[in-house]
Amino acid sequence: MSKRGLVISGLQAAVDGKEILKGIDLAVEPGKVHALMGPNGSGKSTLAFAMSGHPNYAVSAGTVTLDGTELLELSADKRARAGLFLSFQYPAAIPGVSVANFIRTARMAVRPDDLTPSKFRAMIYEKLDVLGMDPAFLSRYVNDGFSGGEKKRLEMLQLAILAPKYAVLDETDSGLDVDALQAVGRSIEALRATPEGADTGFLIITHYPRILRHVPADVVHIMMDGRIVKTGGPDLAERVESEGYDGIREEVIGGVA
Amino acid sequence: MASLSIDAPGAAIRRDERGLHVALPAGIALDEPVTIDLDLDDPHLDTRVFVTAGAGARGAIVERLHGGAAGRDVALTVSVELGANADVSYTALERTAAGARVDAQRTSTAGTGARMLWNVALLGGAASTAGIVSTLAAPGSSTEISGLFFPIARDVVQLTTEARHDVPHTTSQTVVRSIAGGHGRGRYYGNIRIAAHAHGSDASLRDDTLLIGKHAKIDAIPALEIAANDVKAFHGATVGAIDDEHIFYLMSRGIEREAAEKLIALGFFEPALARFPGEALRDELRALLEEKLAGARR
């Protein structure tokens, strides 16, 4: 069996000594889109941060492998260079560092020496255009004074430029208006249409099915209280919308009893 | 003789027993900055510099202070007089040798509607004390003061800035950014003085400090002396280490920790650095700060 995929096995993790993840098993295959849905506080963002190597998240058991590479032993930068990307729900503002400088530095870290400066410039302009972003964006400081929508667009610009093997999008759709959501959807689909991004596997963390209308999911997982309680096809997301999480919660509790 | 590069047609420069005189005639607009090169190793070093700008004169002056064997101890004064509606920037770039001790006091007086821009970068020397006093002496005058310093090793740096609003309807804006690394010590006195009758004054003072390593220290001591009513005065300050969330964000994009810290630290200076004139000078400063940062880690 191939080792390819972002494979999470038996992952347990705690924040400030409180156990949040209670054994997560989930595998995202190359080129596939998985949605991870669940109510507030179910541990979705904790999963994203634990995978990415945030120092405040202590993994107590389990493994995460990326195409066979064990990620949990690596620092956050090495995980990114292995091919993992996390789109932050609340990305940090870094005054004094321009978007252009940041993205160029990141691209060179993740994909060293693969683009001439002129090709890089052409690439970044193309991606900006897909996202409906003004090139003046490039000279602004990273997330400094950005609106919520601008921050999410910048996350998507980074995703498009870095073209990771696997991307975890932590509530990229939250707080976006219709236009911004469409731009995000367009950008992701544009990436998937390129040779670099055709094999990118996605784990889209969201409360709402609406982003999945722009980026259709192959598999939908429902997370509650630190566990994946149900996995299904795209119809599962529609069920969440019509029934809320209560129906699924009752079904799961009923199934256990 | 002190070397003096004068690529500024139109500026009158002379030297007498009092010191070095730079005069910008009324109405002139200099295309190129006047560079004043002050080498501490020069036995004929000019330690007193007088700049006068006539009415409506516009120009930039860049002072480069460098050299200085161990034990060299120099006191320098600079004064700038601005006539009505003159617009002058004076940039002091101090990068004296590791053992040198310098005390530089720079002052300006702005006439009606005049604008004085002070930029000072203290990037050298075992001990550097610098003071800027920018006096707004006539209505409608304004000043911007930008400062940055970066003590590393066992450097000791002290910067004092003072925006003096002596008359009504004057504006000042002060931005200072500093980082200390190694056993570097810094002290910043940021002063705003608004005289009793100087109504309608608008003053702001912003100073931010970043400490790299456990042994570095910078004290920032603001003093707002406001004797008038009906003024706007703002002061904001931060002191801290590099934010772990910032480091994590950059690392999550594949950037190594050391490179992430470098991006953040150099970026930290930008709000002050961006106010220095000319892209070439700003790039030179960025390179010097990068050298300092490498030194701070040793």
Coordinates of C-alpha atoms in Angstrom, one line a residue:
Chain A
M1 CA 0.0 0.0 0.0
S2 CA 1.2 3.5 -0.9
K3 CA 2.3 5.7 1.9
R4 CA 1.0 8.8 0.1
G5 CA -1.4 10.9 2.0
L6 CA -1.7 13.1 5.1
V7 CA -2.4 10.4 7.6
I8 CA -3.4 11.2 11.2
S9 CA -3.5 8.1 13.5
G10 CA -4.7 8.0 17.1
L11 CA -3.8 11.7 17.7
Q12 CA -4.2 13.0 21.2
A13 CA -3.3 16.5 22.1
A14 CA -3.7 18.9 25.0
V15 CA -3.7 22.7 25.4
D16 CA -2.6 24.1 28.8
G17 CA -2.9 20.6 30.3
K18 CA -6.5 20.1 29.1
E19 CA -7.0 17.2 26.7
I20 CA -8.8 18.3 23.6
L21 CA -8.0 15.7 20.9
K22 CA -9.0 12.3 22.2
G23 CA -7.8 10.0 19.4
I24 CA -8.2 11.3 15.8
D25 CA -7.9 9.0 12.8
L26 CA -8.2 10.7 9.4
A27 CA -6.4 10.3 6.1
V28 CA -6.4 12.9 3.3
E29 CA -5.3 11.5 -0.1
P30 CA -3.4 13.5 -2.7
G31 CA -5.7 15.6 -4.8
K32 CA -8.8 15.0 -2.6
V33 CA -10.8 17.4 -0.6
H34 CA -11.9 16.5 2.9
A35 CA -14.2 18.7 5.0
L36 CA -14.0 18.6 8.8
M37 CA -17.1 20.0 10.4
G38 CA -18.2 20.3 13.9
P39 CA -19.6 22.6 16.5
N40 CA -17.5 25.3 18.3
G41 CA -15.1 23.8 20.8
S42 CA -15.1 20.3 19.2
G43 CA -11.3 20.5 18.6
K44 CA -11.0 21.3 14.9
S45 CA -8.6 24.2 15.3
T46 CA -6.6 22.3 17.9
L47 CA -6.1 19.5 15.3
A48 CA -4.9 22.1 12.8
F49 CA -2.4 23.6 15.2
A50 CA -1.2 20.3 16.6
M51 CA -0.4 19.1 13.1
S52 CA 1.4 22.3 12.3
G53 CA 3.6 22.2 15.3
H54 CA 2.4 25.1 17.4
P55 CA 4.4 25.1 20.6
N56 CA 1.4 25.5 22.9
Y57 CA -0.2 22.2 21.7
A58 CA 1.2 19.1 23.4
V59 CA 0.8 15.9 21.5
S60 CA 0.5 13.0 23.9
A61 CA -0.1 10.1 21.6
G62 CA -0.5 9.3 17.9
T63 CA 1.3 10.0 14.7
V64 CA 0.8 12.3 11.7
T65 CA 2.6 11.4 8.5
L66 CA 2.9 13.3 5.2
D67 CA 3.6 11.0 2.3
G68 CA 5.4 8.8 4.8
T69 CA 7.3 11.5 6.6
E70 CA 6.6 11.6 10.4
L71 CA 5.7 15.2 11.0
L72 CA 5.4 15.3 14.8
E73 CA 9.2 15.1 15.3
L74 CA 9.8 18.1 13.1
S75 CA 9.7 21.8 13.9
A76 CA 7.0 23.9 12.3
D77 CA 9.2 25.2 9.5
K78 CA 10.3 21.7 8.6
R79 CA 6.7 20.5 8.5
A80 CA 6.0 23.3 6.0
R81 CA 9.0 22.4 3.9
A82 CA 7.8 18.7 3.9
G83 CA 4.6 20.1 2.2
L84 CA 2.1 21.0 4.9
F85 CA 0.3 24.4 4.8
L86 CA -2.1 25.8 7.4
S87 CA -4.4 28.7 6.6
F88 CA -4.9 30.5 9.9
Q89 CA -8.2 31.5 11.1
Y90 CA -6.5 34.5 12.8
P91 CA -3.2 35.1 11.1
A92 CA -0.6 37.3 12.9
A93 CA 0.1 40.9 11.8
I94 CA 3.8 41.5 11.3
P95 CA 4.5 45.2 11.0
G96 CA 7.5 46.2 9.0
V97 CA 7.5 43.0 6.9
S98 CA 6.1 43.6 3.4
V99 CA 3.8 41.0 1.9
A100 CA 6.1 40.7 -1.1
N101 CA 9.2 40.1 1.0
F102 CA 7.3 37.6 3.2
I103 CA 5.9 35.6 0.3
R104 CA 9.2 35.5 -1.6
T105 CA 11.0 34.4 1.5
A106 CA 8.4 31.7 2.2
R107 CA 8.5 30.5 -1.4
M108 CA 12.3 30.2 -1.4
A109 CA 12.2 28.3 1.9
V110 CA 9.6 25.8 0.7
R111 CA 10.7 25.5 -3.0
P112 CA 14.3 26.7 -3.1
D113 CA 15.6 28.3 -6.4
D114 CA 12.9 27.0 -8.6
L115 CA 11.7 30.4 -10.0
T116 CA 13.6 33.3 -11.5
P117 CA 12.6 36.7 -10.1
S118 CA 10.7 37.6 -13.2
K119 CA 8.8 34.4 -13.3
F120 CA 8.0 34.8 -9.6
R121 CA 6.7 38.3 -10.3
A122 CA 4.5 37.0 -13.1
M123 CA 3.2 34.2 -10.9
I124 CA 2.3 36.5 -8.0
Y125 CA 0.5 38.9 -10.3
E126 CA -1.5 36.1 -11.8
K127 CA -2.5 34.8 -8.4
L128 CA -3.4 38.3 -7.2
D129 CA -5.7 38.7 -10.2
V130 CA -7.5 35.4 -9.4
L131 CA -8.1 36.6 -5.9
G132 CA -9.2 40.0 -7.0
M133 CA -6.4 41.7 -5.1
D134 CA -4.7 44.9 -5.9
P135 CA -1.0 44.6 -6.5
A136 CA -0.5 47.5 -4.0
F137 CA -1.2 44.8 -1.5
L138 CA 2.4 43.5 -2.0
S139 CA 4.0 46.6 -0.4
R140 CA 1.7 46.6 2.6
Y141 CA 2.9 45.0 5.9
V142 CA 1.8 41.5 6.5
N143 CA -1.8 41.6 7.9
D144 CA -1.1 45.0 9.5
G145 CA -4.4 46.9 9.5
F146 CA -6.0 44.3 7.1
S147 CA -9.7 43.7 7.2
G148 CA -10.9 40.1 8.0
G149 CA -11.5 39.5 4.3
E150 CA -8.0 40.8 3.3
K151 CA -6.4 38.5 5.8
K152 CA -8.1 35.5 4.4
R153 CA -7.2 36.5 0.9
L154 CA -3.6 36.8 1.9
E155 CA -3.7 33.3 3.3
M156 CA -5.1 32.1 0.0
L157 CA -2.4 34.0 -1.9
Q158 CA 0.2 32.2 0.2
L159 CA -1.5 28.9 -0.5
A160 CA -1.5 29.6 -4.2
I161 CA 2.2 30.6 -4.2
L162 CA 3.5 27.8 -2.0
A163 CA 1.4 25.1 -3.6
P164 CA 1.8 22.7 -0.7
K165 CA 1.2 18.9 -0.9
Y166 CA -1.5 19.2 1.8
A167 CA -3.4 22.3 2.9
V168 CA -5.4 22.6 6.1
L169 CA -7.8 25.5 5.9
D170 CA -8.9 26.6 9.3
E171 CA -12.3 28.3 8.9
T172 CA -11.1 30.3 5.9
D173 CA -14.7 30.9 5.1
S174 CA -15.7 32.5 8.4
G175 CA -16.5 36.1 8.3
L176 CA -16.3 36.4 4.5
D177 CA -18.9 38.1 2.4
V178 CA -20.1 36.4 -0.8
D179 CA -17.6 38.1 -3.1
A180 CA -14.6 37.1 -0.9
L181 CA -15.9 33.6 -0.5
Q182 CA -16.1 33.3 -4.3
A183 CA -12.6 34.7 -4.6
V184 CA -11.4 32.1 -2.1
G185 CA -13.2 29.3 -4.0
R186 CA -11.8 30.5 -7.4
S187 CA -8.3 30.7 -6.0
I188 CA -8.4 27.1 -4.6
E189 CA -9.9 25.7 -7.8
A190 CA -7.3 27.7 -9.9
L191 CA -4.5 26.1 -7.8
R192 CA -6.0 22.6 -8.3
A193 CA -6.0 23.3 -12.1
T194 CA -2.2 23.8 -12.1
P195 CA 0.4 21.1 -12.4
E196 CA 1.9 22.2 -9.0
G197 CA -1.5 22.0 -7.2
A198 CA -3.2 19.2 -9.0
D199 CA -2.2 16.7 -6.3
T200 CA -2.7 19.0 -3.3
G201 CA -4.9 17.3 -0.7
F202 CA -7.2 19.6 1.3
L203 CA -8.6 19.4 4.8
I204 CA -11.2 22.2 5.0
I205 CA -12.3 23.0 8.5
T206 CA -15.6 24.8 8.5
H207 CA -18.9 25.3 10.3
Y208 CA -20.9 25.8 7.2
P209 CA -21.3 23.9 4.0
R210 CA -21.3 27.0 1.9
I211 CA -17.6 26.9 1.1
L212 CA -18.1 23.4 -0.1
R213 CA -20.3 24.7 -2.9
H214 CA -17.2 26.4 -4.3
V215 CA -14.8 23.6 -3.5
P216 CA -16.7 20.4 -3.4
A217 CA -15.7 17.9 -0.8
D218 CA -15.0 14.2 -1.6
V219 CA -15.3 13.2 2.1
V220 CA -17.0 14.9 5.0
H221 CA -16.0 14.2 8.7
I222 CA -18.0 15.4 11.7
M223 CA -16.0 16.1 14.8
M224 CA -17.4 16.3 18.3
D225 CA -15.7 16.5 21.7
G226 CA -12.3 15.7 20.3
R227 CA -13.3 12.7 18.2
I228 CA -14.4 12.1 14.6
V229 CA -17.9 10.8 15.2
K230 CA -19.1 10.3 11.6
T231 CA -17.6 10.2 8.1
G232 CA -19.6 10.3 4.9
G233 CA -20.0 11.8 1.4
P234 CA -20.9 15.4 0.4
D235 CA -24.5 14.8 1.5
L236 CA -23.4 14.7 5.1
A237 CA -22.5 18.5 4.9
E238 CA -26.0 19.2 3.5
R239 CA -27.5 17.2 6.4
V240 CA -25.6 19.4 8.9
E241 CA -27.1 22.5 7.2
S242 CA -30.6 21.2 7.4
E243 CA -30.5 19.5 10.8
G244 CA -27.7 21.2 12.6
Y245 CA -25.3 19.1 14.7
D246 CA -28.0 18.0 17.2
G247 CA -29.4 15.3 14.9
I248 CA -26.0 13.8 14.4
R249 CA -25.2 14.1 18.1
E250 CA -28.3 12.1 19.0
E251 CA -27.7 9.6 16.3
V252 CA -24.1 9.1 17.5
I253 CA -25.0 8.9 21.2
G254 CA -27.9 6.5 20.3
G255 CA -25.5 4.4 18.3
V256 CA -23.1 4.1 21.3
A257 CA -25.9 3.2 23.7
Chain B
M1 CA 41.0 69.2 6.8
A2 CA 37.7 67.4 7.4
S3 CA 36.6 66.0 4.2
L4 CA 33.5 67.5 2.8
S5 CA 31.7 66.3 -0.2
I6 CA 29.6 69.0 -1.7
D7 CA 27.5 67.6 -4.6
A8 CA 24.9 70.2 -3.9
P9 CA 25.2 73.2 -6.2
G10 CA 23.5 76.1 -4.6
A11 CA 24.5 75.4 -1.0
A12 CA 27.1 77.8 0.4
I13 CA 29.6 76.0 2.5
R14 CA 32.4 77.6 4.5
R15 CA 34.6 77.0 7.5
D16 CA 35.8 79.4 10.1
E17 CA 37.0 79.4 13.7
R18 CA 33.5 78.7 15.0
G19 CA 33.0 75.6 12.8
L20 CA 31.4 74.4 9.6
H21 CA 28.7 76.5 8.1
V22 CA 26.2 75.3 5.5
A23 CA 23.8 77.9 4.1
L24 CA 20.8 77.1 1.9
P25 CA 19.9 80.4 0.2
A26 CA 16.3 81.6 0.3
G27 CA 14.1 79.9 -2.3
I28 CA 16.6 77.2 -3.3
A29 CA 15.5 73.6 -3.9
L30 CA 18.4 71.3 -3.6
D31 CA 18.2 68.2 -5.9
E32 CA 20.9 66.3 -4.1
P33 CA 21.6 66.1 -0.3
V34 CA 24.6 67.9 1.1
T35 CA 26.8 65.3 2.7
I36 CA 28.8 66.2 5.8
D37 CA 31.4 63.6 6.4
L38 CA 32.7 63.6 10.0
D39 CA 35.7 61.3 10.6
L40 CA 36.6 61.0 14.3
D41 CA 40.1 60.1 13.3
D42 CA 40.6 63.4 11.5
P43 CA 42.6 65.8 13.7
H44 CA 40.8 68.8 12.1
L45 CA 37.4 67.3 12.7
D46 CA 34.6 69.9 12.7
T47 CA 32.8 69.5 16.0
R48 CA 30.4 72.4 15.4
V49 CA 28.1 72.5 12.5
F50 CA 25.8 75.4 11.7
V51 CA 23.1 75.1 9.1
T52 CA 20.9 78.0 8.0
A53 CA 18.0 77.7 5.6
G54 CA 16.6 81.0 4.1
A55 CA 13.0 81.6 3.5
G56 CA 11.4 78.9 1.4
A57 CA 14.6 76.9 1.0
R58 CA 14.3 73.2 0.6
G59 CA 17.1 70.6 1.0
A60 CA 18.4 67.6 2.7
I61 CA 21.6 67.2 4.7
V62 CA 23.1 63.9 5.5
E63 CA 25.8 63.8 8.2
R64 CA 27.9 60.7 8.4
L65 CA 29.8 60.3 11.6
H66 CA 32.3 57.5 11.6
G67 CA 35.8 56.4 12.6
G68 CA 37.3 56.7 16.1
A69 CA 40.0 54.6 17.6
A70 CA 39.4 53.1 21.1
G71 CA 39.3 55.9 23.7
R72 CA 38.4 58.7 21.2
D73 CA 36.0 60.9 23.0
V74 CA 34.2 63.6 21.0
A75 CA 31.5 66.2 21.6
L76 CA 29.7 67.5 18.6
T77 CA 27.0 70.2 18.2
V78 CA 24.8 70.9 15.2
S79 CA 22.4 73.7 15.0
V80 CA 19.8 74.3 12.2
E81 CA 18.0 77.6 11.7
L82 CA 15.0 77.5 9.4
G83 CA 13.5 80.7 7.9
A84 CA 9.9 81.1 7.0
N85 CA 8.5 78.1 5.0
A86 CA 11.8 76.4 4.8
D87 CA 11.7 72.6 4.5
V88 CA 14.9 70.9 5.7
S89 CA 15.8 67.3 6.6
Y90 CA 18.8 66.6 8.6
T91 CA 19.9 62.9 8.8
A92 CA 22.6 61.8 11.2
L93 CA 24.0 58.4 10.6
E94 CA 26.4 57.5 13.4
R95 CA 28.5 54.4 12.9
T96 CA 31.6 55.1 14.9
A97 CA 34.2 52.4 15.7
A98 CA 33.6 50.1 18.6
G99 CA 35.7 51.9 21.1
A100 CA 34.6 55.5 20.4
R101 CA 32.6 57.7 22.7
V102 CA 30.5 60.4 21.2
D103 CA 28.2 63.0 22.6
A104 CA 26.2 64.8 19.9
Q105 CA 23.7 67.5 20.6
R106 CA 21.6 68.6 17.6
T107 CA 19.1 71.5 17.7
S108 CA 16.8 73.3 15.4
T109 CA 14.6 76.3 15.4
A110 CA 11.8 76.5 12.9
G111 CA 10.3 79.8 11.6
T112 CA 6.8 80.5 10.4
G113 CA 5.4 77.6 8.3
A114 CA 8.8 75.9 8.3
R115 CA 9.2 72.1 8.5
M116 CA 12.2 70.4 10.1
L117 CA 12.7 66.7 9.7
W118 CA 15.3 65.0 12.0
N119 CA 16.4 61.5 11.4
V120 CA 19.0 59.9 13.6
A121 CA 20.4 56.4 13.5
L122 CA 22.8 55.5 16.3
L123 CA 24.6 52.4 15.1
G124 CA 28.1 52.4 16.5
G125 CA 30.5 53.2 19.3
A126 CA 31.0 51.9 22.8
A127 CA 29.1 54.8 24.2
S128 CA 26.9 57.2 22.2
T129 CA 24.8 60.0 23.6
A130 CA 22.7 61.9 21.3
G131 CA 20.2 64.7 21.8
I132 CA 17.8 66.4 19.4
V133 CA 15.9 69.5 20.4
S134 CA 13.5 70.7 17.7
T135 CA 12.0 74.0 18.6
L136 CA 8.9 75.2 16.9
A137 CA 9.3 78.9 17.3
A138 CA 6.7 80.4 14.9
P139 CA 3.1 79.5 14.1
G140 CA 2.5 76.9 11.4
S141 CA 5.9 75.3 11.9
S142 CA 6.2 71.5 12.2
T143 CA 8.8 68.9 12.9
E144 CA 9.1 65.1 12.5
I145 CA 11.8 63.3 14.5
S146 CA 12.7 59.8 13.7
G147 CA 15.2 57.8 15.6
L148 CA 16.6 54.3 15.7
F149 CA 19.3 52.7 17.8
F150 CA 20.6 49.2 18.3
P151 CA 23.1 48.6 21.1
I152 CA 24.7 45.2 21.1
A153 CA 27.7 43.6 22.9
R154 CA 28.4 46.1 25.7
D155 CA 27.3 49.2 23.8
V156 CA 25.6 51.9 25.8
V157 CA 23.3 54.3 23.8
Q158 CA 21.3 57.2 25.1
L159 CA 19.0 59.2 22.9
T160 CA 17.0 62.2 24.0
T161 CA 14.5 63.9 21.8
E162 CA 12.5 67.0 22.6
A163 CA 9.8 68.6 20.5
R164 CA 9.3 72.1 21.9
H165 CA 6.1 73.9 21.0
D166 CA 6.8 77.5 21.9
V167 CA 4.0 79.0 20.0
P168 CA 0.4 78.2 18.9
H169 CA -0.6 76.0 16.0
T170 CA 2.5 73.9 15.7
T171 CA 2.8 70.1 15.0
S172 CA 5.3 67.5 16.0
Q173 CA 5.6 63.8 15.4
T174 CA 8.3 61.6 17.0
V175 CA 8.8 58.0 16.1
V176 CA 11.6 56.0 17.8
R177 CA 12.4 52.3 17.4
S178 CA 15.1 50.5 19.2
I179 CA 16.4 47.0 19.7
A180 CA 19.0 45.8 22.2
G181 CA 20.9 42.6 22.0
G182 CA 23.7 40.9 23.8
H183 CA 24.6 43.0 26.9
G184 CA 23.5 46.2 25.1
R185 CA 22.0 49.0 27.1
G186 CA 19.8 51.8 25.8
R187 CA 18.0 54.7 27.3
Y188 CA 15.5 56.9 25.5
Y189 CA 14.2 60.1 26.9
G190 CA 11.2 61.3 24.8
N191 CA 10.1 64.8 25.6
I192 CA 7.2 66.9 24.4
R193 CA 7.0 70.5 25.8
I194 CA 4.1 72.7 25.0
A195 CA 4.4 76.2 26.3
A196 CA 1.6 77.9 28.2
H197 CA 0.3 79.9 25.4
A198 CA 0.9 77.4 22.6
H199 CA -2.7 76.6 21.9
G200 CA -3.7 74.4 19.0
S201 CA -0.4 72.4 19.2
D202 CA -0.5 68.8 18.0
A203 CA 2.2 66.5 19.3
S204 CA 2.6 62.8 19.1
L205 CA 5.4 60.5 20.5
R206 CA 5.7 56.9 19.7
D207 CA 8.5 54.7 20.9
D208 CA 8.8 50.9 20.6
T209 CA 11.5 48.7 21.9
L210 CA 12.4 45.1 21.2
L211 CA 14.8 43.1 23.4
I212 CA 16.7 40.2 22.0
G213 CA 18.2 38.0 24.7
K214 CA 18.0 38.1 28.5
H215 CA 20.8 40.5 29.1
A216 CA 19.8 43.4 26.9
K217 CA 18.0 46.4 28.4
I218 CA 16.4 49.5 27.2
D219 CA 14.6 52.1 29.4
A220 CA 12.2 54.4 27.7
I221 CA 11.3 57.5 29.7
P222 CA 8.7 59.8 28.3
A223 CA 8.0 63.2 29.6
L224 CA 5.0 65.3 28.4
E225 CA 5.1 68.8 29.8
I226 CA 1.9 70.5 28.6
A227 CA 1.1 73.9 29.9
A228 CA -1.5 74.9 27.4
N229 CA -5.1 73.9 27.1
D230 CA -6.7 73.0 23.8
V231 CA -3.8 70.9 22.5
K232 CA -3.6 67.4 21.1
A233 CA -0.9 65.2 22.6
F234 CA -0.4 61.5 22.1
H235 CA 2.1 59.1 23.6
G236 CA 2.3 55.4 23.0
A237 CA 5.1 52.9 23.8
T238 CA 5.8 49.2 23.9
V239 CA 8.6 47.1 25.2
G240 CA 8.9 43.5 24.7
A241 CA 10.5 40.4 23.1
I242 CA 9.6 39.0 19.7
D243 CA 6.1 37.6 19.8
D244 CA 6.1 33.7 19.7
E245 CA 2.9 33.8 17.6
H246 CA 4.7 35.9 15.0
I247 CA 7.6 33.4 14.9
F248 CA 5.2 30.5 14.6
Y249 CA 3.3 32.2 11.7
L250 CA 6.5 32.7 9.7
M251 CA 7.8 29.2 10.6
S252 CA 4.5 27.7 9.4
R253 CA 5.5 29.0 6.0
G254 CA 8.7 27.1 5.9
I255 CA 10.9 29.9 7.2
E256 CA 13.6 28.8 9.7
R257 CA 13.4 30.3 13.2
E258 CA 16.6 32.4 12.8
A259 CA 15.4 33.8 9.5
A260 CA 11.9 34.5 11.0
E261 CA 13.5 36.4 13.8
K262 CA 15.6 38.4 11.4
L263 CA 12.6 39.3 9.3
I264 CA 10.7 40.5 12.4
A265 CA 13.6 42.4 13.9
L266 CA 14.5 44.2 10.7
G267 CA 10.8 44.9 10.1
F268 CA 10.5 46.4 13.5
F269 CA 12.7 49.3 12.5
E270 CA 10.8 50.1 9.3
P271 CA 8.3 52.6 10.8
A272 CA 11.2 54.8 11.8
L273 CA 13.5 53.8 8.9
A274 CA 10.9 54.5 6.2
R275 CA 11.1 58.2 7.2
F276 CA 14.8 58.4 6.3
P277 CA 15.3 60.1 2.9
G278 CA 16.2 58.2 -0.2
E279 CA 16.0 54.5 -1.1
A280 CA 19.8 54.1 -1.3
L281 CA 20.2 55.5 2.2
R282 CA 17.4 53.3 3.6
D283 CA 19.0 50.2 1.9
E284 CA 22.3 51.1 3.5
L285 CA 20.7 51.4 6.9
R286 CA 18.9 48.0 6.4
A287 CA 22.3 46.4 5.6
L288 CA 23.9 48.0 8.7
L289 CA 21.0 46.8 10.9
E290 CA 21.4 43.3 9.5
E291 CA 25.1 43.4 10.5
K292 CA 24.1 44.6 14.0
L293 CA 21.6 41.8 14.2
A294 CA 24.2 39.2 13.3
G295 CA 26.4 40.8 16.0
A296 CA 23.6 40.6 18.5
R297 CA 23.4 36.9 18.2
R298 CA 27.1 36.3 18.7

